[in-house]
Amino acid sequence: MTLGRRNLIAVVMLLIAVVGMSISPTVGAQIVLDVIDLGDNGGGVAVNPNTHRVYVAVKGQINVYDAESHAPLTTIPLPQNYTACYDVAVNTATNRIYAVGFRTYVIDGNTHTVLHHFAKVGKEIAVNPTTNRIYIASLVTYPYTDPHVVHVLDGASNTWLPDINLGSTGASDYVHLAANPTANRVYVAFTGDDDLRVLDGTTHAEVTRLHLADIGHVAVNPDTNRIYVRTSYEGAVVLDGVTHTQVGTVPKIAGRLRLNWLTNRIYGVARRSPGYILQIADGATNSVVGHVYLDGDLENYGLHIGLGKVFATNDSYPPTWGKKMTVIQDASPTSPAPTAILGVIATLDLPEDGEGVAVNSMTNRLYVGVDGSIAVFDATTLAPLPFIDLSQNGYSPPVYDVGVDETLNRIYAVSVGRTYVLNGANGEVLGQLGGGNEIAVNPINGRVYIADESPYRNVPDYLKIYDGVSLAHIRTLNLGTTIYVGNWVHVAVNPTTGYAYCTYSLGDDLRIISPTTDDVVQTIDYASSGAIAVNPATNRVYVWISRGGQSGALILDGNTHAELGMIQGVGGQLETNPQTDRLHGYSGSTLFQVADGTSGELQGRVFLDGRIKHYAVHPGLSRLYATHDSYPAEWAQKVSVIQDAGGPPGPTETPTSTPTNTPTPTPTFTPGPLRLYLPLVWRE
């Protein structure tokens, strides 16, 4: 379904409803402030919050930036440095910068000159400013015969103290470090034995040792004396710094851990499809409070604790992002996180796995298909309303898709073998149409379009057309037959022009259907085609295509069907909000994206915990309602509610009065002459 099909009266009349929300949106979010060109592939990153300097390792040097303005300040050449250093750290007490890779460098933070460099190979650094000692996790290189150790540098004399020997020589093992200057403890997490070693910061004697399966990175909050240790792909354990007993778990957070003790926020990274996300958790509740999608695969990152900024370098995939650094704004000690354009504001529970979704923006009702019924919610308050029961004699039909006719206040529940036609006022079953997989409704002329994909070989795939008022069958279009199963059909309709649009995977084409003859009047072939959406307010048609190595939403003129451009990267189910001229879609299976429907410029995106199955858009509230697939399993019975820009005021804002919904004049579009584009395929 497309938004234009579900909310066509609101679209055509361009109603703007300002409604106060009875639920609380997220307190804040995180936004990307800037993307900085480093000139070469970036590595380790460190920030000195006292001097507001950001140090970024690139090949042959350290780039220095102003943490407030992000302006480049200078570069620090590194002798004998042929690749970007893996890690960079700052001793804020001495204003010394330390960089490690295939050499170790000591840099004066005042003059930005290299004071010393050593033939010590390292991967990760931790600094204890109380003792002025620098701990460097060794990097075991070919032929992998050296033991894993922690090198210890005395920062006062720049001399090396005895190594802390960890034993194993495994090439795939890693050492992760953290230091607590308040308690004078050093923490060494070693993947070779899955042990966390707690060391005295002066003598390096082992205070205690904990075995934590699948151990990973470690971080410390010196103010709360809490230790955070990543122990699996699903989260980190929280340890008391005195007793070293587990006092909590931060779910989902992963990757390299960093901590802002001024805001008690924990940061981590996680691999998601596509790309990486930066995750942020609250140390008071041990819960994830935000995340930011990164275009490039994350390499390393540094944190400005005073400004609440994160400076992240990227790996060399995709190649163009290896030379960039992303600047992210989170909460600071004096300011909350900024308000995001797009964010999850609520999660609704379903009794069973959710399927199709539709919204009636005139009655503010949200309809979610589940087996044997339709779950109903108030679209504004999100309060659950009575279910619409479709079960008969023990049979609970699956509801693949849901359509809404806002003129008649009817609901269409698409299932196998039949489509239930329901009265939106009381849920009464008014009749049945043919079954299928996807539906589009035109409330202006009463047409109902049902895509019916055959689950069998050598059986045609159809598009069925009905009169929505009388429920009479108008005609069935035979789209094609193949010996294979798994063909898909997508359908959308523009109520203003009356044209319906259908894509079919067998021919990878777009078929344009006349509102007067109900016949295919034009077919446009693509190398690959998919979902469709229509914006009746701008008379634009969006078709997902892939060709020439590029994929995204192709923009077509609704009169001539000529190509106007492409919004690259957006995919999945396409939906529009005609009141804000925004196009929604998703990349991968969990990343929602929103683009300007005219310029194609990316406006925002939000990562969802559950894999997206289906969603609908409420144009007046600027909300998206998404059901989820069964991965992770618990998300199959949830609906994510996402707030986009242009919605109603939040609970901290007081609307002066409730305005009357006054429709503006219906926009008029005059269909131009149909133009045929080669290659042209006519089909009955």
CSV table of C-alpha atoms in Angstrom, one decimal, residues 159-503:
chain,number,residue,atom,x,y,z
A,159,THR,CA,60.9,5.5,30.0
A,160,TRP,CA,59.4,2.1,29.7
A,161,LEU,CA,58.4,0.1,32.8
A,162,PRO,CA,58.2,-3.7,32.9
A,163,ASP,CA,55.6,-5.2,30.6
A,164,ILE,CA,52.5,-6.8,32.0
A,165,ASN,CA,52.6,-10.3,30.5
A,166,LEU,CA,49.3,-11.9,29.5
A,167,GLY,CA,50.6,-15.1,28.1
A,168,SER,CA,48.9,-16.4,24.9
A,169,THR,CA,50.4,-15.7,21.5
A,170,GLY,CA,47.1,-16.2,19.6
A,171,ALA,CA,47.0,-14.1,16.4
A,172,SER,CA,43.3,-13.6,16.7
A,173,ASP,CA,43.4,-12.5,20.4
A,174,TYR,CA,43.1,-8.9,21.5
A,175,VAL,CA,43.8,-6.8,24.6
A,176,HIS,CA,41.5,-4.0,25.7
A,177,LEU,CA,42.3,-1.4,28.4
A,178,ALA,CA,40.8,1.1,30.8
A,179,ALA,CA,42.1,3.0,33.8
A,180,ASN,CA,40.3,4.5,36.8
A,181,PRO,CA,42.4,7.5,38.1
A,182,THR,CA,40.1,7.9,41.1
A,183,ALA,CA,40.5,4.4,42.4
A,184,ASN,CA,43.9,4.0,40.8
A,185,ARG,CA,43.0,0.8,39.1
A,186,VAL,CA,43.9,-0.5,35.6
A,187,TYR,CA,41.6,-3.0,33.8
A,188,VAL,CA,42.9,-5.4,31.2
A,189,ALA,CA,40.4,-7.5,29.2
A,190,PHE,CA,42.1,-10.3,27.3
A,191,THR,CA,40.2,-12.3,24.7
A,192,GLY,CA,42.8,-15.1,24.9
A,193,ASP,CA,41.4,-16.3,28.2
A,194,ASP,CA,38.2,-14.2,28.5
A,195,ASP,CA,39.5,-12.8,31.8
A,196,LEU,CA,39.3,-9.3,33.2
A,197,ARG,CA,42.4,-8.5,35.2
A,198,VAL,CA,42.0,-5.7,37.8
A,199,LEU,CA,45.5,-4.3,38.6
A,200,ASP,CA,46.8,-1.9,41.2
A,201,GLY,CA,47.7,1.3,39.4
A,202,THR,CA,51.0,1.7,41.2
A,203,THR,CA,52.4,-1.7,41.6
A,204,HIS,CA,50.5,-3.4,38.8
A,205,ALA,CA,49.8,-6.3,41.1
A,206,GLU,CA,46.7,-8.2,40.3
A,207,VAL,CA,43.9,-7.2,42.7
A,208,THR,CA,41.4,-9.7,41.3
A,209,ARG,CA,40.5,-11.5,38.2
A,210,LEU,CA,37.1,-12.2,36.7
A,211,HIS,CA,36.2,-14.6,34.0
A,212,LEU,CA,33.6,-13.2,31.5
A,213,ALA,CA,32.7,-15.2,28.5
A,214,ASP,CA,33.3,-13.6,25.1
A,215,ILE,CA,35.0,-10.7,26.7
A,216,GLY,CA,35.6,-7.5,24.7
A,217,HIS,CA,36.2,-3.8,25.3
A,218,VAL,CA,36.1,-2.2,28.7
A,219,ALA,CA,35.3,1.3,30.0
A,220,VAL,CA,35.3,3.0,33.5
A,221,ASN,CA,33.2,5.8,35.1
A,222,PRO,CA,35.6,7.2,37.8
A,223,ASP,CA,32.7,9.2,39.4
A,224,THR,CA,30.4,6.2,40.0
A,225,ASN,CA,33.2,3.6,40.1
A,226,ARG,CA,31.4,1.4,37.6
A,227,ILE,CA,33.2,-0.8,35.1
A,228,TYR,CA,31.5,-1.7,31.8
A,229,VAL,CA,32.8,-4.8,30.0
A,230,ARG,CA,31.4,-6.0,26.7
A,231,THR,CA,30.9,-9.7,27.1
A,232,SER,CA,28.9,-10.7,24.0
A,233,TYR,CA,27.4,-9.4,20.8
A,234,GLU,CA,24.3,-8.4,22.8
A,235,GLY,CA,25.6,-6.0,25.5
A,236,ALA,CA,27.9,-5.2,28.4
A,237,VAL,CA,28.0,-6.2,32.1
A,238,VAL,CA,28.2,-3.5,34.7
A,239,LEU,CA,30.6,-4.2,37.7
A,240,ASP,CA,30.9,-2.5,41.0
A,241,GLY,CA,34.5,-1.0,41.2
A,242,VAL,CA,34.9,-1.9,44.9
A,243,THR,CA,33.5,-5.5,45.1
A,244,HIS,CA,33.8,-6.3,41.4
A,245,THR,CA,30.5,-8.0,41.5
A,246,GLN,CA,28.0,-7.6,38.6
A,247,VAL,CA,25.4,-5.0,39.4
A,248,GLY,CA,23.7,-4.7,36.0
A,249,THR,CA,23.7,-5.2,32.2
A,250,VAL,CA,23.5,-2.7,29.4
A,251,PRO,CA,21.7,-4.6,26.6
A,252,LYS,CA,22.6,-4.3,23.0
A,253,ILE,CA,25.6,-2.0,23.4
A,254,ALA,CA,28.7,-3.4,21.7
A,255,GLY,CA,32.0,-2.6,20.1
A,256,ARG,CA,34.5,-0.2,21.6
A,257,LEU,CA,33.1,1.4,24.7
A,258,ARG,CA,33.7,5.0,25.8
A,259,LEU,CA,32.2,6.9,28.6
A,260,ASN,CA,31.2,10.5,29.5
A,261,TRP,CA,31.3,10.6,33.3
A,262,LEU,CA,29.9,14.2,33.3
A,263,THR,CA,26.6,13.0,31.7
A,264,ASN,CA,26.9,9.3,32.8
A,265,ARG,CA,26.5,8.2,29.2
A,266,ILE,CA,28.0,5.0,27.8
A,267,TYR,CA,28.9,4.8,24.1
A,268,GLY,CA,29.4,1.8,21.9
A,269,VAL,CA,29.1,0.7,18.3
A,270,ALA,CA,27.3,-2.1,16.6
A,271,ARG,CA,27.3,-3.5,13.1
A,272,ARG,CA,23.9,-3.3,11.5
A,273,SER,CA,22.6,-3.7,7.9
A,274,PRO,CA,23.7,-1.5,6.3
A,275,GLY,CA,26.7,0.1,8.0
A,276,TYR,CA,27.3,0.8,11.7
A,277,ILE,CA,25.4,2.6,14.4
A,278,LEU,CA,26.8,4.5,17.3
A,279,GLN,CA,24.8,3.5,20.4
A,280,ILE,CA,24.3,5.6,23.5
A,281,ALA,CA,23.2,4.3,26.9
A,282,ASP,CA,22.2,6.0,30.2
A,283,GLY,CA,24.4,4.9,33.0
A,284,ALA,CA,21.7,5.5,35.6
A,285,THR,CA,19.2,3.1,34.0
A,286,ASN,CA,21.6,0.9,32.0
A,287,SER,CA,19.3,1.4,29.0
A,288,VAL,CA,20.0,2.5,25.4
A,289,VAL,CA,18.6,6.0,24.9
A,290,GLY,CA,19.7,6.7,21.4
A,291,HIS,CA,21.7,5.7,18.3
A,292,VAL,CA,23.1,7.4,15.2
A,293,TYR,CA,23.5,5.6,11.9
A,294,LEU,CA,26.9,6.1,10.3
A,295,ASP,CA,27.3,6.0,6.5
A,296,GLY,CA,30.8,4.5,6.7
A,297,ASP,CA,32.0,1.5,8.6
A,298,LEU,CA,33.3,2.9,11.9
A,299,GLU,CA,37.0,2.7,12.6
A,300,ASN,CA,37.5,4.6,15.9
A,301,TYR,CA,36.0,7.5,17.8
A,302,GLY,CA,36.8,10.1,20.4
A,303,LEU,CA,34.5,11.9,22.9
A,304,HIS,CA,34.4,15.5,24.1
A,305,ILE,CA,32.9,15.1,27.6
A,306,GLY,CA,32.1,18.8,28.0
A,307,LEU,CA,30.5,19.4,24.7
A,308,GLY,CA,28.8,16.0,24.4
A,309,LYS,CA,30.3,15.6,20.9
A,310,VAL,CA,31.5,12.3,19.3
A,311,PHE,CA,34.2,12.4,16.6
A,312,ALA,CA,34.2,9.2,14.5
A,313,THR,CA,36.5,8.0,11.8
A,314,ASN,CA,35.4,5.5,9.2
A,315,ASP,CA,36.9,2.4,7.7
A,316,SER,CA,37.5,2.2,4.0
A,317,TYR,CA,34.1,0.9,3.2
A,318,PRO,CA,32.5,2.4,1.3
A,319,PRO,CA,35.8,3.8,-0.1
A,320,THR,CA,34.8,7.5,-0.1
A,321,TRP,CA,34.1,7.3,3.7
A,322,GLY,CA,37.5,6.2,4.7
A,323,LYS,CA,38.8,9.8,4.4
A,324,LYS,CA,35.9,11.3,6.4
A,325,MET,CA,35.2,12.0,10.1
A,326,THR,CA,31.6,12.3,11.3
A,327,VAL,CA,30.8,14.7,14.1
A,328,ILE,CA,27.8,13.7,16.3
A,329,GLN,CA,26.1,15.8,18.9
A,330,ASP,CA,24.7,14.1,22.0
A,331,ALA,CA,23.7,15.5,25.4
A,332,SER,CA,26.2,17.7,27.2
A,333,PRO,CA,26.5,18.5,30.9
A,334,THR,CA,24.6,21.7,30.3
A,335,SER,CA,22.2,20.8,27.4
A,336,PRO,CA,20.0,17.8,26.5
A,337,ALA,CA,20.5,16.0,23.3
A,338,PRO,CA,19.0,17.9,20.3
A,339,THR,CA,15.6,17.0,18.9
A,340,ALA,CA,15.9,14.6,16.0
A,341,ILE,CA,13.9,15.0,12.8
A,342,LEU,CA,13.0,11.4,13.0
A,343,GLY,CA,12.7,9.3,16.1
A,344,VAL,CA,10.8,6.4,17.8
A,345,ILE,CA,8.3,7.7,20.3
A,346,ALA,CA,6.5,4.5,21.4
A,347,THR,CA,6.2,0.8,20.9
A,348,LEU,CA,2.8,-0.9,20.8
A,349,ASP,CA,2.2,-4.6,21.7
A,350,LEU,CA,0.1,-6.9,19.6
A,351,PRO,CA,-1.5,-10.2,20.6
A,352,GLU,CA,0.1,-12.0,17.6
A,353,ASP,CA,2.5,-11.3,14.8
A,354,GLY,CA,1.6,-8.1,12.9
A,355,GLU,CA,1.2,-7.9,9.1
A,356,GLY,CA,-0.4,-5.1,7.1
A,357,VAL,CA,-0.9,-1.6,8.5
A,358,ALA,CA,-3.3,1.2,7.5
A,359,VAL,CA,-4.3,4.6,8.9
A,360,ASN,CA,-7.6,6.5,8.6
A,361,SER,CA,-6.4,10.1,9.1
A,362,MET,CA,-10.0,11.4,9.2
A,363,THR,CA,-11.0,9.2,12.1
A,364,ASN,CA,-7.5,8.9,13.6
A,365,ARG,CA,-7.7,5.1,13.6
A,366,LEU,CA,-4.7,2.8,13.2
A,367,TYR,CA,-5.4,-0.7,11.9
A,368,VAL,CA,-2.9,-3.5,12.2
A,369,GLY,CA,-3.6,-6.9,10.6
A,370,VAL,CA,-3.0,-10.0,12.7
A,371,ASP,CA,-4.2,-13.6,12.3
A,372,GLY,CA,-7.9,-13.7,12.6
A,373,SER,CA,-8.5,-10.0,13.4
A,374,ILE,CA,-7.5,-6.4,13.1
A,375,ALA,CA,-5.9,-4.7,16.0
A,376,VAL,CA,-7.2,-1.1,16.3
A,377,PHE,CA,-5.5,1.8,18.1
A,378,ASP,CA,-6.1,5.5,18.4
A,379,ALA,CA,-3.5,7.0,16.1
A,380,THR,CA,-3.0,10.0,18.3
A,381,THR,CA,-3.0,8.7,21.9
A,382,LEU,CA,-2.0,5.2,20.8
A,383,ALA,CA,-4.6,3.7,23.2
A,384,PRO,CA,-5.8,0.3,22.2
A,385,LEU,CA,-9.4,0.0,20.9
A,386,PRO,CA,-11.7,-3.0,20.5
A,387,PHE,CA,-10.4,-5.6,18.0
A,388,ILE,CA,-12.3,-6.4,14.8
A,389,ASP,CA,-12.7,-10.2,14.9
A,390,LEU,CA,-12.6,-12.0,11.5
A,391,SER,CA,-12.3,-15.6,12.7
A,392,GLN,CA,-15.0,-18.0,11.6
A,393,ASN,CA,-15.6,-21.6,12.9
A,394,GLY,CA,-12.1,-21.9,14.2
A,395,TYR,CA,-10.5,-20.4,11.1
A,396,SER,CA,-8.3,-17.3,11.7
A,397,PRO,CA,-7.4,-15.8,8.4
A,398,PRO,CA,-4.0,-14.1,8.1
A,399,VAL,CA,-4.3,-10.4,7.2
A,400,TYR,CA,-1.6,-9.6,4.7
A,401,ASP,CA,-2.5,-6.1,4.0
A,402,VAL,CA,-5.0,-3.5,5.1
A,403,GLY,CA,-6.6,-0.7,3.1
A,404,VAL,CA,-8.8,2.3,4.1
A,405,ASP,CA,-11.4,4.2,2.2
A,406,GLU,CA,-11.7,7.5,4.1
A,407,THR,CA,-14.7,8.6,2.1
A,408,LEU,CA,-16.9,5.6,3.0
A,409,ASN,CA,-15.0,4.9,6.2
A,410,ARG,CA,-14.4,1.3,5.1
A,411,ILE,CA,-11.6,-1.1,6.0
A,412,TYR,CA,-10.3,-3.7,3.6
A,413,ALA,CA,-8.5,-6.7,5.1
A,414,VAL,CA,-6.7,-8.6,2.4
A,415,SER,CA,-6.3,-12.3,3.1
A,416,VAL,CA,-5.8,-15.6,1.2
A,417,GLY,CA,-8.8,-16.3,-1.0
A,418,ARG,CA,-10.8,-13.3,0.1
A,419,THR,CA,-10.7,-9.6,1.1
A,420,TYR,CA,-13.0,-8.6,4.0
A,421,VAL,CA,-14.9,-5.3,3.6
A,422,LEU,CA,-15.6,-3.7,7.0
A,423,ASN,CA,-17.6,-0.8,8.3
A,424,GLY,CA,-15.1,1.5,10.0
A,425,ALA,CA,-17.7,2.8,12.4
A,426,ASN,CA,-18.5,-0.6,14.0
A,427,GLY,CA,-16.3,-3.2,12.4
A,428,GLU,CA,-19.2,-5.0,10.8
A,429,VAL,CA,-18.4,-7.2,7.8
A,430,LEU,CA,-20.2,-5.7,4.8
A,431,GLY,CA,-19.0,-8.2,2.2
A,432,GLN,CA,-16.1,-9.8,0.5
A,433,LEU,CA,-13.9,-9.2,-2.5
A,434,GLY,CA,-11.2,-11.5,-4.0
A,435,GLY,CA,-8.1,-12.3,-2.0
A,436,GLY,CA,-4.5,-11.2,-2.6
A,437,ASN,CA,-1.4,-9.8,-1.1
A,438,GLU,CA,-1.6,-6.0,-1.5
A,439,ILE,CA,-4.3,-3.4,-1.9
A,440,ALA,CA,-4.7,0.2,-3.1
A,441,VAL,CA,-7.9,2.2,-2.7
A,442,ASN,CA,-9.1,5.3,-4.5
A,443,PRO,CA,-11.9,6.9,-2.5
A,444,ILE,CA,-12.6,9.5,-5.2
A,445,ASN,CA,-13.9,7.1,-7.8
A,446,GLY,CA,-14.4,4.1,-5.5
A,447,ARG,CA,-11.9,1.8,-7.3
A,448,VAL,CA,-10.2,-1.0,-5.2
A,449,TYR,CA,-7.1,-2.6,-6.6
A,450,ILE,CA,-6.0,-6.0,-5.2
A,451,ALA,CA,-2.6,-7.5,-6.3
A,452,ASP,CA,-2.8,-11.3,-6.2
A,453,GLU,CA,0.5,-13.1,-6.4
A,454,SER,CA,0.2,-16.8,-7.2
A,455,PRO,CA,2.0,-19.2,-4.8
A,456,TYR,CA,2.0,-21.9,-7.6
A,457,ARG,CA,4.0,-22.4,-10.8
A,458,ASN,CA,2.3,-22.0,-14.1
A,459,VAL,CA,-0.6,-20.0,-12.5
A,460,PRO,CA,-1.1,-16.4,-13.6
A,461,ASP,CA,-0.5,-13.4,-11.3
A,462,TYR,CA,-3.4,-11.0,-11.3
A,463,LEU,CA,-4.5,-7.4,-10.5
A,464,LYS,CA,-8.2,-7.4,-9.6
A,465,ILE,CA,-10.2,-4.3,-9.8
A,466,TYR,CA,-13.5,-3.7,-7.9
A,467,ASP,CA,-16.1,-1.0,-7.4
A,468,GLY,CA,-15.7,0.0,-3.8
A,469,VAL,CA,-19.3,1.2,-3.4
A,470,SER,CA,-21.2,-1.7,-4.8
A,471,LEU,CA,-18.4,-4.2,-4.3
A,472,ALA,CA,-18.9,-5.4,-7.9
A,473,HIS,CA,-16.1,-6.9,-9.8
A,474,ILE,CA,-15.0,-4.7,-12.7
A,475,ARG,CA,-12.2,-6.7,-14.3
A,476,THR,CA,-9.1,-8.8,-13.7
A,477,LEU,CA,-5.8,-8.0,-15.4
A,478,ASN,CA,-3.7,-11.1,-16.2
A,479,LEU,CA,-0.1,-9.8,-15.4
A,480,GLY,CA,1.8,-12.9,-16.6
A,481,THR,CA,2.6,-16.6,-15.9
A,482,THR,CA,5.9,-18.2,-15.1
A,483,ILE,CA,7.3,-21.6,-14.1
A,484,TYR,CA,8.8,-20.0,-11.1
A,485,VAL,CA,7.2,-19.0,-7.8
A,486,GLY,CA,7.9,-15.9,-5.8
A,487,ASN,CA,6.9,-13.2,-8.2
A,488,TRP,CA,5.7,-10.0,-6.6
A,489,VAL,CA,3.1,-7.4,-7.6
A,490,HIS,CA,3.0,-3.8,-6.1
A,491,VAL,CA,0.1,-1.4,-6.6
A,492,ALA,CA,-0.6,2.3,-6.0
A,493,VAL,CA,-3.2,4.8,-7.1
A,494,ASN,CA,-3.4,8.6,-7.6
A,495,PRO,CA,-6.9,9.7,-6.5
A,496,THR,CA,-6.4,13.1,-8.2
A,497,THR,CA,-5.7,11.8,-11.7
A,498,GLY,CA,-7.4,8.4,-11.2
A,499,TYR,CA,-4.4,6.6,-12.6
A,500,ALA,CA,-3.4,3.3,-10.9
A,501,TYR,CA,0.2,2.0,-11.1
A,502,CYS,CA,1.4,-1.6,-10.9
A,503,THR,CA,4.9,-3.1,-11.0
